[in-house]
Every structure is written in structure tokens, then in C-alpha cells.
Amino acid sequence: MPPVDPLTAMPDAFPAGTTLKYRRAYADYPADDGWQLTLSLRGASVLDAAGAADGDAFIFTLTYGNTATLLPGLYQWVERAAKGSDRYDAAAGVVTVTRNLATAAAGDAQTWEEKQLAAVEAAIAGLVSGRVASYQIG
């Protein structure tokens, strides 16, 4: 399988515990002119990463080690350009981090409703197979 080309922006969502790689280029903040670009994610967890210069652009690589500790949820992100004492927000947005299914325990991916239904079904099964001979409502 050929390598995947890097994305050109932060995706709308990605799973924790995976590698995320994307390339960003800004005409106003070129890497080959001494600009630096950093990424900050803020939500249930915190993650900061520096973009690596690639010509006039930057490559962000969030490794498994970077994303494995992110808790699922909605995160705000900002890419901040810096050169000398100048600081500018180049882009910002929202990303959803989904759970890492590879490390999820049994039941972790169930919704609250699915968990409650299983509990009710277990309770009913216990009543039916238990010592209840009859039951009347009203």
C-alpha cells in the first residue's frame, strides 16, 4: 500500500491513539522566511506541537504517543505563527477526538442508553428466573 499524502489541514475528527500528519502553508508566514508555526489543542486534555519547516510550509506530525493520552471529546485548536516578537493566530477551529477503539475495554463504546437497556434486561431476567411466582400491577 503506498504511503498516504499528508492532509492539508486539521481534520474535523480523528481517533486518539493514531498518527495525524498534515501540511500547512501560509503566504503571510512562510517557514523559509524564519516563521515558526505551533499547534495548540485544548479540551479534556492538552496537546502542543511544533510544525517542522518544509520549504515555505510546515508539517505537523502528531504521533501515537502524542494522541494516545487525549480523552475523547471536543477540542479547540489554534495554529500560531511566530517570528521574533510577532505572534499571529494563522488558523483556528474545532476538532472531535474520538475514543481509541484499539485500547477500549468491553462496554466502553456503548452509549448510555445501551448500558441502561442491558441493566434493565438483566434485572427483568433475574426477576423472571428468580423466586417471583406472580406479579401484579395496579
mmCIF file of N, CA and C in Angstrom:
data_model
loop_
_atom_site.group_PDB
_atom_site.id
_atom_site.type_symbol
_atom_site.label_atom_id
_atom_site.label_comp_id
_atom_site.label_asym_id
_atom_site.label_seq_id
_atom_site.Cartn_x
_atom_site.Cartn_y
_atom_site.Cartn_z
ATOM 1 N N MET A 1 0.849 -1.181 0.000
ATOM 2 C CA MET A 1 0.000 0.000 0.000
ATOM 3 C C MET A 1 0.891 1.239 0.000
ATOM 4 N N PRO A 2 0.662 2.186 -0.891
ATOM 5 C CA PRO A 2 1.516 3.381 -0.951
ATOM 6 C C PRO A 2 1.281 4.277 0.254
ATOM 7 N N PRO A 3 2.289 5.079 0.619
ATOM 8 C CA PRO A 3 2.096 5.999 1.746
ATOM 9 C C PRO A 3 0.999 7.006 1.440
ATOM 10 N N VAL A 4 0.343 7.438 2.469
ATOM 11 C CA VAL A 4 -0.748 8.400 2.332
ATOM 12 C C VAL A 4 -0.167 9.807 2.303
ATOM 13 N N ASP A 5 -0.625 10.619 1.357
ATOM 14 C CA ASP A 5 -0.197 12.013 1.322
ATOM 15 C C ASP A 5 -0.697 12.709 2.578
ATOM 16 N N PRO A 6 0.092 13.628 3.120
ATOM 17 C CA PRO A 6 -0.378 14.325 4.310
ATOM 18 C C PRO A 6 -1.615 15.165 4.009
ATOM 19 N N LEU A 7 -2.432 15.332 5.004
ATOM 20 C CA LEU A 7 -3.586 16.217 4.902
ATOM 21 C C LEU A 7 -3.090 17.649 4.730
ATOM 22 N N THR A 8 -3.985 18.540 4.348
ATOM 23 C CA THR A 8 -3.609 19.942 4.186
ATOM 24 C C THR A 8 -4.192 20.831 5.284
ATOM 25 N N ALA A 9 -4.878 20.213 6.254
ATOM 26 C CA ALA A 9 -5.445 20.966 7.371
ATOM 27 C C ALA A 9 -5.833 19.996 8.470
ATOM 28 N N MET A 10 -6.099 20.540 9.623
ATOM 29 C CA MET A 10 -6.608 19.738 10.739
ATOM 30 C C MET A 10 -7.942 19.133 10.306
ATOM 31 N N PRO A 11 -8.132 17.814 10.470
ATOM 32 C CA PRO A 11 -9.411 17.214 10.083
ATOM 33 C C PRO A 11 -10.516 17.596 11.073
ATOM 34 N N ASP A 12 -11.747 17.276 10.732
ATOM 35 C CA ASP A 12 -12.875 17.536 11.631
ATOM 36 C C ASP A 12 -12.857 16.614 12.836
ATOM 37 N N ALA A 13 -12.285 15.408 12.656
ATOM 38 C CA ALA A 13 -12.233 14.426 13.748
ATOM 39 C C ALA A 13 -11.090 13.452 13.492
ATOM 40 N N PHE A 14 -10.567 12.885 14.575
ATOM 41 C CA PHE A 14 -9.591 11.808 14.475
ATOM 42 C C PHE A 14 -9.625 11.007 15.767
ATOM 43 N N PRO A 15 -9.274 9.709 15.709
ATOM 44 C CA PRO A 15 -9.284 8.886 16.909
ATOM 45 C C PRO A 15 -8.007 9.062 17.731
ATOM 46 N N ALA A 16 -8.154 9.070 19.038
ATOM 47 C CA ALA A 16 -6.991 9.088 19.922
ATOM 48 C C ALA A 16 -6.165 7.833 19.640
ATOM 49 N N GLY A 17 -4.869 7.924 19.859
ATOM 50 C CA GLY A 17 -4.011 6.761 19.675
ATOM 51 C C GLY A 17 -3.653 6.469 18.236
ATOM 52 N N THR A 18 -3.804 7.457 17.350
ATOM 53 C CA THR A 18 -3.407 7.289 15.952
ATOM 54 C C THR A 18 -2.466 8.424 15.572
ATOM 55 N N THR A 19 -1.754 8.233 14.480
ATOM 56 C CA THR A 19 -0.862 9.264 13.983
ATOM 57 C C THR A 19 -1.646 10.207 13.075
ATOM 58 N N LEU A 20 -1.466 11.483 13.285
ATOM 59 C CA LEU A 20 -2.102 12.506 12.463
ATOM 60 C C LEU A 20 -0.989 13.363 11.869
ATOM 61 N N LYS A 21 -0.995 13.480 10.542
ATOM 62 C CA LYS A 21 0.035 14.266 9.861
ATOM 63 C C LYS A 21 -0.647 15.184 8.856
ATOM 64 N N TYR A 22 -0.305 16.471 8.932
ATOM 65 C CA TYR A 22 -0.838 17.393 7.937
ATOM 66 C C TYR A 22 0.151 18.511 7.647
ATOM 67 N N ARG A 23 0.017 19.081 6.453
ATOM 68 C CA ARG A 23 0.923 20.125 5.953
ATOM 69 C C ARG A 23 0.154 21.440 5.851
ATOM 70 N N ARG A 24 0.759 22.513 6.374
ATOM 71 C CA ARG A 24 0.130 23.831 6.320
ATOM 72 C C ARG A 24 1.080 24.834 5.684
ATOM 73 N N ALA A 25 0.545 25.666 4.815
ATOM 74 C CA ALA A 25 1.330 26.720 4.185
ATOM 75 C C ALA A 25 0.546 28.019 4.257
ATOM 76 N N TYR A 26 1.207 29.083 4.666
ATOM 77 C CA TYR A 26 0.601 30.402 4.740
ATOM 78 C C TYR A 26 1.514 31.389 4.022
ATOM 79 N N ALA A 27 0.988 32.092 3.038
ATOM 80 C CA ALA A 27 1.784 33.070 2.296
ATOM 81 C C ALA A 27 2.320 34.169 3.213
ATOM 82 N N ASP A 28 1.557 34.510 4.251
ATOM 83 C CA ASP A 28 1.977 35.565 5.170
ATOM 84 C C ASP A 28 3.016 35.104 6.191
ATOM 85 N N TYR A 29 3.157 33.778 6.381
ATOM 86 C CA TYR A 29 4.053 33.241 7.406
ATOM 87 C C TYR A 29 4.897 32.092 6.843
ATOM 88 N N PRO A 30 5.718 32.343 5.823
ATOM 89 C CA PRO A 30 6.476 31.237 5.214
ATOM 90 C C PRO A 30 7.607 30.739 6.124
ATOM 91 N N ALA A 31 7.743 29.432 6.182
ATOM 92 C CA ALA A 31 8.790 28.821 7.003
ATOM 93 C C ALA A 31 10.173 29.235 6.534
ATOM 94 N N ASP A 32 10.350 29.373 5.218
ATOM 95 C CA ASP A 32 11.670 29.716 4.694
ATOM 96 C C ASP A 32 12.031 31.189 4.901
ATOM 97 N N ASP A 33 11.144 31.951 5.544
ATOM 98 C CA ASP A 33 11.428 33.347 5.902
ATOM 99 C C ASP A 33 11.615 33.486 7.415
ATOM 100 N N GLY A 34 11.787 32.362 8.100
ATOM 101 C CA GLY A 34 12.058 32.410 9.539
ATOM 102 C C GLY A 34 10.849 32.296 10.445
ATOM 103 N N TRP A 35 9.668 32.125 9.883
ATOM 104 C CA TRP A 35 8.471 31.960 10.714
ATOM 105 C C TRP A 35 8.453 30.563 11.335
ATOM 106 N N GLN A 36 7.859 30.463 12.511
ATOM 107 C CA GLN A 36 7.612 29.186 13.175
ATOM 108 C C GLN A 36 6.107 29.059 13.345
ATOM 109 N N LEU A 37 5.611 27.816 13.324
ATOM 110 C CA LEU A 37 4.183 27.577 13.476
ATOM 111 C C LEU A 37 3.988 26.510 14.540
ATOM 112 N N THR A 38 3.142 26.810 15.533
ATOM 113 C CA THR A 38 2.845 25.848 16.586
ATOM 114 C C THR A 38 1.351 25.561 16.609
ATOM 115 N N LEU A 39 1.021 24.366 17.063
ATOM 116 C CA LEU A 39 -0.363 23.922 17.185
ATOM 117 C C LEU A 39 -0.673 23.726 18.660
ATOM 118 N N SER A 40 -1.799 24.245 19.106
ATOM 119 C CA SER A 40 -2.267 24.037 20.473
ATOM 120 C C SER A 40 -3.677 23.477 20.421
ATOM 121 N N LEU A 41 -3.888 22.350 21.106
ATOM 122 C CA LEU A 41 -5.212 21.727 21.253
ATOM 123 C C LEU A 41 -5.627 21.864 22.709
ATOM 124 N N ARG A 42 -6.858 22.318 22.935
ATOM 125 C CA ARG A 42 -7.360 22.477 24.296
ATOM 126 C C ARG A 42 -8.765 21.897 24.387
ATOM 127 N N GLY A 43 -8.953 21.032 25.365
ATOM 128 C CA GLY A 43 -10.250 20.402 25.607
ATOM 129 C C GLY A 43 -10.147 19.598 26.886
ATOM 130 N N ALA A 44 -10.584 18.348 26.853
ATOM 131 C CA ALA A 44 -10.478 17.486 28.024
ATOM 132 C C ALA A 44 -9.027 17.175 28.353
ATOM 133 N N SER A 45 -8.144 17.311 27.388
ATOM 134 C CA SER A 45 -6.699 17.144 27.542
ATOM 135 C C SER A 45 -6.021 18.315 26.846
ATOM 136 N N VAL A 46 -4.715 18.368 26.931
ATOM 137 C CA VAL A 46 -3.931 19.444 26.325
ATOM 138 C C VAL A 46 -2.849 18.837 25.453
ATOM 139 N N LEU A 47 -2.623 19.429 24.284
ATOM 140 C CA LEU A 47 -1.558 18.968 23.399
ATOM 141 C C LEU A 47 -0.979 20.165 22.660
ATOM 142 N N ASP A 48 0.336 20.251 22.639
ATOM 143 C CA ASP A 48 1.042 21.284 21.889
ATOM 144 C C ASP A 48 2.044 20.607 20.968
ATOM 145 N N ALA A 49 2.208 21.138 19.757
ATOM 146 C CA ALA A 49 3.157 20.578 18.799
ATOM 147 C C ALA A 49 3.723 21.688 17.942
ATOM 148 N N ALA A 50 4.981 21.518 17.551
ATOM 149 C CA ALA A 50 5.637 22.473 16.660
ATOM 150 C C ALA A 50 5.630 21.925 15.246
ATOM 151 N N GLY A 51 5.363 22.801 14.290
ATOM 152 C CA GLY A 51 5.415 22.410 12.891
ATOM 153 C C GLY A 51 6.861 22.357 12.425
ATOM 154 N N ALA A 52 7.198 21.351 11.646
ATOM 155 C CA ALA A 52 8.549 21.231 11.082
ATOM 156 C C ALA A 52 8.568 21.931 9.730
ATOM 157 N N ALA A 53 9.576 22.768 9.517
ATOM 158 C CA ALA A 53 9.686 23.503 8.254
ATOM 159 C C ALA A 53 9.861 22.531 7.097
ATOM 160 N N ASP A 54 9.128 22.806 6.006
ATOM 161 C CA ASP A 54 9.186 22.005 4.788
ATOM 162 C C ASP A 54 9.084 22.983 3.623
ATOM 163 N N GLY A 55 10.227 23.546 3.224
ATOM 164 C CA GLY A 55 10.200 24.615 2.229
ATOM 165 C C GLY A 55 9.569 25.847 2.841
ATOM 166 N N ASP A 56 8.514 26.355 2.207
ATOM 167 C CA ASP A 56 7.826 27.518 2.771
ATOM 168 C C ASP A 56 6.660 27.104 3.673
ATOM 169 N N ALA A 57 6.434 25.809 3.824
ATOM 170 C CA ALA A 57 5.304 25.289 4.599
ATOM 171 C C ALA A 57 5.781 24.622 5.896
ATOM 172 N N PHE A 58 4.831 24.057 6.607
ATOM 173 C CA PHE A 58 5.105 23.361 7.866
ATOM 174 C C PHE A 58 4.395 22.011 7.843
ATOM 175 N N ILE A 59 5.029 21.021 8.438
ATOM 176 C CA ILE A 59 4.413 19.702 8.592
ATOM 177 C C ILE A 59 4.195 19.465 10.077
ATOM 178 N N PHE A 60 2.952 19.161 10.440
ATOM 179 C CA PHE A 60 2.632 18.760 11.815
ATOM 180 C C PHE A 60 2.498 17.248 11.835
ATOM 181 N N THR A 61 3.196 16.613 12.758
ATOM 182 C CA THR A 61 3.077 15.174 12.939
ATOM 183 C C THR A 61 2.741 14.920 14.397
ATOM 184 N N LEU A 62 1.518 14.488 14.641
ATOM 185 C CA LEU A 62 1.097 14.088 15.983
ATOM 186 C C LEU A 62 1.194 12.569 16.014
ATOM 187 N N THR A 63 2.117 12.052 16.783
ATOM 188 C CA THR A 63 2.371 10.614 16.819
ATOM 189 C C THR A 63 1.377 9.905 17.728
ATOM 190 N N TYR A 64 1.431 8.573 17.687
ATOM 191 C CA TYR A 64 0.617 7.772 18.600
ATOM 192 C C TYR A 64 0.863 8.227 20.035
ATOM 193 N N GLY A 65 2.137 8.449 20.374
ATOM 194 C CA GLY A 65 2.468 8.889 21.728
ATOM 195 C C GLY A 65 1.833 10.218 22.090
ATOM 196 N N ASN A 66 1.709 11.120 21.111
ATOM 197 C CA ASN A 66 1.068 12.418 21.355
ATOM 198 C C ASN A 66 -0.431 12.281 21.566
ATOM 199 N N THR A 67 -1.075 11.441 20.747
ATOM 200 C CA THR A 67 -2.543 11.403 20.751
ATOM 201 C C THR A 67 -3.131 10.323 21.659
ATOM 202 N N ALA A 68 -2.313 9.374 22.109
ATOM 203 C CA ALA A 68 -2.831 8.256 22.912
ATOM 204 C C ALA A 68 -3.462 8.714 24.221
ATOM 205 N N THR A 69 -2.969 9.804 24.784
ATOM 206 C CA THR A 69 -3.481 10.259 26.080
ATOM 207 C C THR A 69 -4.641 11.250 25.963
ATOM 208 N N LEU A 70 -5.019 11.599 24.727
ATOM 209 C CA LEU A 70 -6.143 12.526 24.569
ATOM 210 C C LEU A 70 -7.452 11.843 24.950
ATOM 211 N N LEU A 71 -8.212 12.500 25.788
ATOM 212 C CA LEU A 71 -9.527 11.983 26.165
ATOM 213 C C LEU A 71 -10.523 12.324 25.058
ATOM 214 N N PRO A 72 -11.493 11.465 24.818
ATOM 215 C CA PRO A 72 -12.479 11.758 23.779
ATOM 216 C C PRO A 72 -13.242 13.044 24.097
ATOM 217 N N GLY A 73 -13.572 13.778 23.050
ATOM 218 C CA GLY A 73 -14.351 14.993 23.238
ATOM 219 C C GLY A 73 -14.055 16.043 22.202
ATOM 220 N N LEU A 74 -14.632 17.193 22.422
ATOM 221 C CA LEU A 74 -14.497 18.335 21.528
ATOM 222 C C LEU A 74 -13.305 19.180 21.983
ATOM 223 N N TYR A 75 -12.448 19.540 21.037
ATOM 224 C CA TYR A 75 -11.258 20.328 21.328
ATOM 225 C C TYR A 75 -11.235 21.571 20.444
ATOM 226 N N GLN A 76 -10.758 22.668 21.001
ATOM 227 C CA GLN A 76 -10.469 23.848 20.196
ATOM 228 C C GLN A 76 -8.992 23.787 19.840
ATOM 229 N N TRP A 77 -8.653 24.241 18.648
ATOM 230 C CA TRP A 77 -7.254 24.263 18.241
ATOM 231 C C TRP A 77 -6.914 25.604 17.619
ATOM 232 N N VAL A 78 -5.636 25.954 17.700
ATOM 233 C CA VAL A 78 -5.135 27.170 17.075
ATOM 234 C C VAL A 78 -3.737 26.888 16.542
ATOM 235 N N GLU A 79 -3.454 27.416 15.355
ATOM 236 C CA GLU A 79 -2.109 27.404 14.791
ATOM 237 C C GLU A 79 -1.585 28.827 14.934
ATOM 238 N N ARG A 80 -0.493 28.975 15.660
ATOM 239 C CA ARG A 80 0.044 30.302 15.937
ATOM 240 C C ARG A 80 1.389 30.473 15.244
ATOM 241 N N ALA A 81 1.484 31.519 14.429
ATOM 242 C CA ALA A 81 2.717 31.856 13.725
ATOM 243 C C ALA A 81 3.533 32.807 14.590
ATOM 244 N N ALA A 82 4.856 32.588 14.614
ATOM 245 C CA ALA A 82 5.733 33.428 15.425
ATOM 246 C C ALA A 82 7.031 33.703 14.676
ATOM 247 N N LYS A 83 7.456 34.954 14.793
ATOM 248 C CA LYS A 83 8.757 35.366 14.242
ATOM 249 C C LYS A 83 9.209 36.549 15.081
ATOM 250 N N GLY A 84 10.359 36.398 15.747
ATOM 251 C CA GLY A 84 10.811 37.453 16.646
ATOM 252 C C GLY A 84 9.781 37.684 17.732
ATOM 253 N N SER A 85 9.358 38.930 17.915
ATOM 254 C CA SER A 85 8.347 39.233 18.939
ATOM 255 C C SER A 85 6.928 39.258 18.365
ATOM 256 N N ASP A 86 6.771 38.941 17.077
ATOM 257 C CA ASP A 86 5.443 38.916 16.456
ATOM 258 C C ASP A 86 4.771 37.574 16.679
ATOM 259 N N ARG A 87 3.488 37.588 17.001
ATOM 260 C CA ARG A 87 2.680 36.385 17.186
ATOM 261 C C ARG A 87 1.323 36.621 16.533
ATOM 262 N N TYR A 88 0.903 35.679 15.668
ATOM 263 C CA TYR A 88 -0.383 35.801 14.990
ATOM 264 C C TYR A 88 -1.073 34.444 14.974
ATOM 265 N N ASP A 89 -2.388 34.458 15.170
ATOM 266 C CA ASP A 89 -3.170 33.234 15.004
ATOM 267 C C ASP A 89 -3.427 33.065 13.515
ATOM 268 N N ALA A 90 -2.805 32.051 12.923
ATOM 269 C CA ALA A 90 -2.942 31.808 11.489
ATOM 270 C C ALA A 90 -4.256 31.116 11.162
ATOM 271 N N ALA A 91 -4.685 30.209 12.035
ATOM 272 C CA ALA A 91 -5.944 29.481 11.832
ATOM 273 C C ALA A 91 -6.396 28.922 13.169
ATOM 274 N N ALA A 92 -7.693 28.698 13.272
ATOM 275 C CA ALA A 92 -8.263 28.130 14.490
ATOM 276 C C ALA A 92 -9.521 27.357 14.124
ATOM 277 N N GLY A 93 -9.914 26.458 14.985
ATOM 278 C CA GLY A 93 -11.116 25.687 14.725
ATOM 279 C C GLY A 93 -11.425 24.721 15.843
ATOM 280 N N VAL A 94 -12.258 23.749 15.522
ATOM 281 C CA VAL A 94 -12.707 22.745 16.477
ATOM 282 C C VAL A 94 -12.498 21.376 15.855
ATOM 283 N N VAL A 95 -12.045 20.429 16.660
ATOM 284 C CA VAL A 95 -11.847 19.054 16.210
ATOM 285 C C VAL A 95 -12.430 18.120 17.269
ATOM 286 N N THR A 96 -13.001 17.013 16.821
ATOM 287 C CA THR A 96 -13.503 15.993 17.735
ATOM 288 C C THR A 96 -12.496 14.866 17.812
ATOM 289 N N VAL A 97 -12.073 14.549 19.019
ATOM 290 C CA VAL A 97 -11.210 13.393 19.242
ATOM 291 C C VAL A 97 -12.118 12.249 19.694
ATOM 292 N N THR A 98 -12.078 11.170 18.935
ATOM 293 C CA THR A 98 -12.900 10.009 19.272
ATOM 294 C C THR A 98 -12.072 9.014 20.079
ATOM 295 N N ARG A 99 -12.741 8.091 20.722
ATOM 296 C CA ARG A 99 -12.041 7.124 21.582
ATOM 297 C C ARG A 99 -11.140 6.225 20.756
ATOM 298 N N ASN A 100 -10.120 5.710 21.414
ATOM 299 C CA ASN A 100 -9.194 4.762 20.810
ATOM 300 C C ASN A 100 -9.801 3.372 20.952
ATOM 301 N N LEU A 101 -10.423 2.867 19.903
ATOM 302 C CA LEU A 101 -11.091 1.568 19.974
ATOM 303 C C LEU A 101 -10.110 0.420 20.191
ATOM 304 N N ALA A 102 -8.856 0.603 19.809
ATOM 305 C CA ALA A 102 -7.870 -0.460 19.987
ATOM 306 C C ALA A 102 -7.575 -0.725 21.460
ATOM 307 N N THR A 103 -7.779 0.259 22.320
ATOM 308 C CA THR A 103 -7.499 0.078 23.746
ATOM 309 C C THR A 103 -8.764 0.150 24.609
ATOM 310 N N ALA A 104 -9.926 0.244 23.991
ATOM 311 C CA ALA A 104 -11.182 0.348 24.740
ATOM 312 C C ALA A 104 -11.511 -0.977 25.421
ATOM 313 N N ALA A 105 -12.014 -0.885 26.627
ATOM 314 C CA ALA A 105 -12.455 -2.064 27.370
ATOM 315 C C ALA A 105 -13.876 -2.425 26.934
ATOM 316 N N ALA A 106 -14.303 -3.606 27.301
ATOM 317 C CA ALA A 106 -15.658 -4.052 26.982
ATOM 318 C C ALA A 106 -16.666 -3.041 27.522
ATOM 319 N N GLY A 107 -17.585 -2.622 26.683
ATOM 320 C CA GLY A 107 -18.628 -1.684 27.077
ATOM 321 C C GLY A 107 -18.261 -0.222 26.913
ATOM 322 N N ASP A 108 -16.975 0.096 26.691
ATOM 323 C CA ASP A 108 -16.560 1.498 26.567
ATOM 324 C C ASP A 108 -17.214 2.200 25.377
ATOM 325 N N ALA A 109 -17.489 1.464 24.318
ATOM 326 C CA ALA A 109 -18.047 2.088 23.119
ATOM 327 C C ALA A 109 -19.574 2.093 23.120
ATOM 328 N N GLN A 110 -20.185 1.590 24.181
ATOM 329 C CA GLN A 110 -21.642 1.597 24.260
ATOM 330 C C GLN A 110 -22.152 2.962 24.692
ATOM 331 N N THR A 111 -23.311 3.327 24.174
ATOM 332 C CA THR A 111 -23.946 4.570 24.606
ATOM 333 C C THR A 111 -24.557 4.359 25.988
ATOM 334 N N TRP A 112 -24.910 5.454 26.641
ATOM 335 C CA TRP A 112 -25.564 5.374 27.942
ATOM 336 C C TRP A 112 -26.854 4.559 27.828
ATOM 337 N N GLU A 113 -27.600 4.791 26.747
ATOM 338 C CA GLU A 113 -28.869 4.083 26.552
ATOM 339 C C GLU A 113 -28.652 2.574 26.417
ATOM 340 N N GLU A 114 -27.623 2.178 25.690
ATOM 341 C CA GLU A 114 -27.336 0.748 25.541
ATOM 342 C C GLU A 114 -26.975 0.121 26.885
ATOM 343 N N LYS A 115 -26.221 0.820 27.692
ATOM 344 C CA LYS A 115 -25.842 0.310 29.013
ATOM 345 C C LYS A 115 -27.067 0.183 29.918
ATOM 346 N N GLN A 116 -27.961 1.172 29.866
ATOM 347 C CA GLN A 116 -29.158 1.130 30.707
ATOM 348 C C GLN A 116 -30.096 0.010 30.275
ATOM 349 N N LEU A 117 -30.245 -0.196 28.968
ATOM 350 C CA LEU A 117 -31.087 -1.275 28.467
ATOM 351 C C LEU A 117 -30.562 -2.627 28.936
ATOM 352 N N ALA A 118 -29.259 -2.830 28.885
ATOM 353 C CA ALA A 118 -28.671 -4.089 29.350
ATOM 354 C C ALA A 118 -28.939 -4.293 30.835
ATOM 355 N N ALA A 119 -28.865 -3.224 31.634
ATOM 356 C CA ALA A 119 -29.123 -3.329 33.073
ATOM 357 C C ALA A 119 -30.583 -3.688 33.335
ATOM 358 N N VAL A 120 -31.504 -3.057 32.601
ATOM 359 C CA VAL A 120 -32.940 -3.356 32.766
ATOM 360 C C VAL A 120 -33.240 -4.792 32.346
ATOM 361 N N GLU A 121 -32.680 -5.213 31.215
ATOM 362 C CA GLU A 121 -32.892 -6.592 30.762
ATOM 363 C C GLU A 121 -32.357 -7.600 31.767
ATOM 364 N N ALA A 122 -31.220 -7.320 32.377
ATOM 365 C CA ALA A 122 -30.657 -8.224 33.380
ATOM 366 C C ALA A 122 -31.553 -8.281 34.613
ATOM 367 N N ALA A 123 -32.101 -7.131 35.016
ATOM 368 C CA ALA A 123 -32.988 -7.101 36.177
ATOM 369 C C ALA A 123 -34.262 -7.889 35.905
ATOM 370 N N ILE A 124 -34.831 -7.725 34.720
ATOM 371 C CA ILE A 124 -36.050 -8.466 34.358
ATOM 372 C C ILE A 124 -35.757 -9.960 34.304
ATOM 373 N N ALA A 125 -34.654 -10.331 33.704
ATOM 374 C CA ALA A 125 -34.288 -11.754 33.630
ATOM 375 C C ALA A 125 -34.112 -12.332 35.023
ATOM 376 N N GLY A 126 -33.547 -11.556 35.950
ATOM 377 C CA GLY A 126 -33.369 -12.017 37.323
ATOM 378 C C GLY A 126 -34.701 -12.210 38.023
ATOM 379 N N LEU A 127 -35.666 -11.336 37.770
ATOM 380 C CA LEU A 127 -36.988 -11.477 38.374
ATOM 381 C C LEU A 127 -37.717 -12.692 37.821
ATOM 382 N N VAL A 128 -37.626 -12.880 36.526
ATOM 383 C CA VAL A 128 -38.330 -13.982 35.881
ATOM 384 C C VAL A 128 -37.755 -15.324 36.316
ATOM 385 N N SER A 129 -36.453 -15.439 36.399
ATOM 386 C CA SER A 129 -35.850 -16.726 36.756
ATOM 387 C C SER A 129 -35.686 -16.897 38.261
ATOM 388 N N GLY A 130 -35.979 -15.846 39.020
ATOM 389 C CA GLY A 130 -35.816 -15.898 40.468
ATOM 390 C C GLY A 130 -37.039 -16.499 41.153
ATOM 391 N N ARG A 131 -37.304 -16.048 42.369
ATOM 392 C CA ARG A 131 -38.364 -16.621 43.190
ATOM 393 C C ARG A 131 -39.707 -15.939 43.007
ATOM 394 N N VAL A 132 -39.868 -15.113 42.014
ATOM 395 C CA VAL A 132 -41.136 -14.417 41.810
ATOM 396 C C VAL A 132 -42.092 -15.390 41.105
ATOM 397 N N ALA A 133 -43.178 -15.769 41.803
ATOM 398 C CA ALA A 133 -44.148 -16.684 41.238
ATOM 399 C C ALA A 133 -45.206 -15.926 40.419
ATOM 400 N N SER A 134 -45.543 -14.725 40.889
ATOM 401 C CA SER A 134 -46.501 -13.899 40.146
ATOM 402 C C SER A 134 -46.231 -12.440 40.491
ATOM 403 N N TYR A 135 -46.723 -11.577 39.608
ATOM 404 C CA TYR A 135 -46.517 -10.150 39.780
ATOM 405 C C TYR A 135 -47.735 -9.453 39.227
ATOM 406 N N GLN A 136 -48.252 -8.474 39.963
ATOM 407 C CA GLN A 136 -49.457 -7.785 39.528
ATOM 408 C C GLN A 136 -49.223 -6.288 39.601
ATOM 409 N N ILE A 137 -49.706 -5.583 38.603
ATOM 410 C CA ILE A 137 -49.621 -4.115 38.588
ATOM 411 C C ILE A 137 -51.022 -3.570 38.773
ATOM 412 N N GLY A 138 -51.135 -2.584 39.689
ATOM 413 C CA GLY A 138 -52.393 -1.934 39.925
ATOM 414 C C GLY A 138 -53.243 -2.787 40.752
#
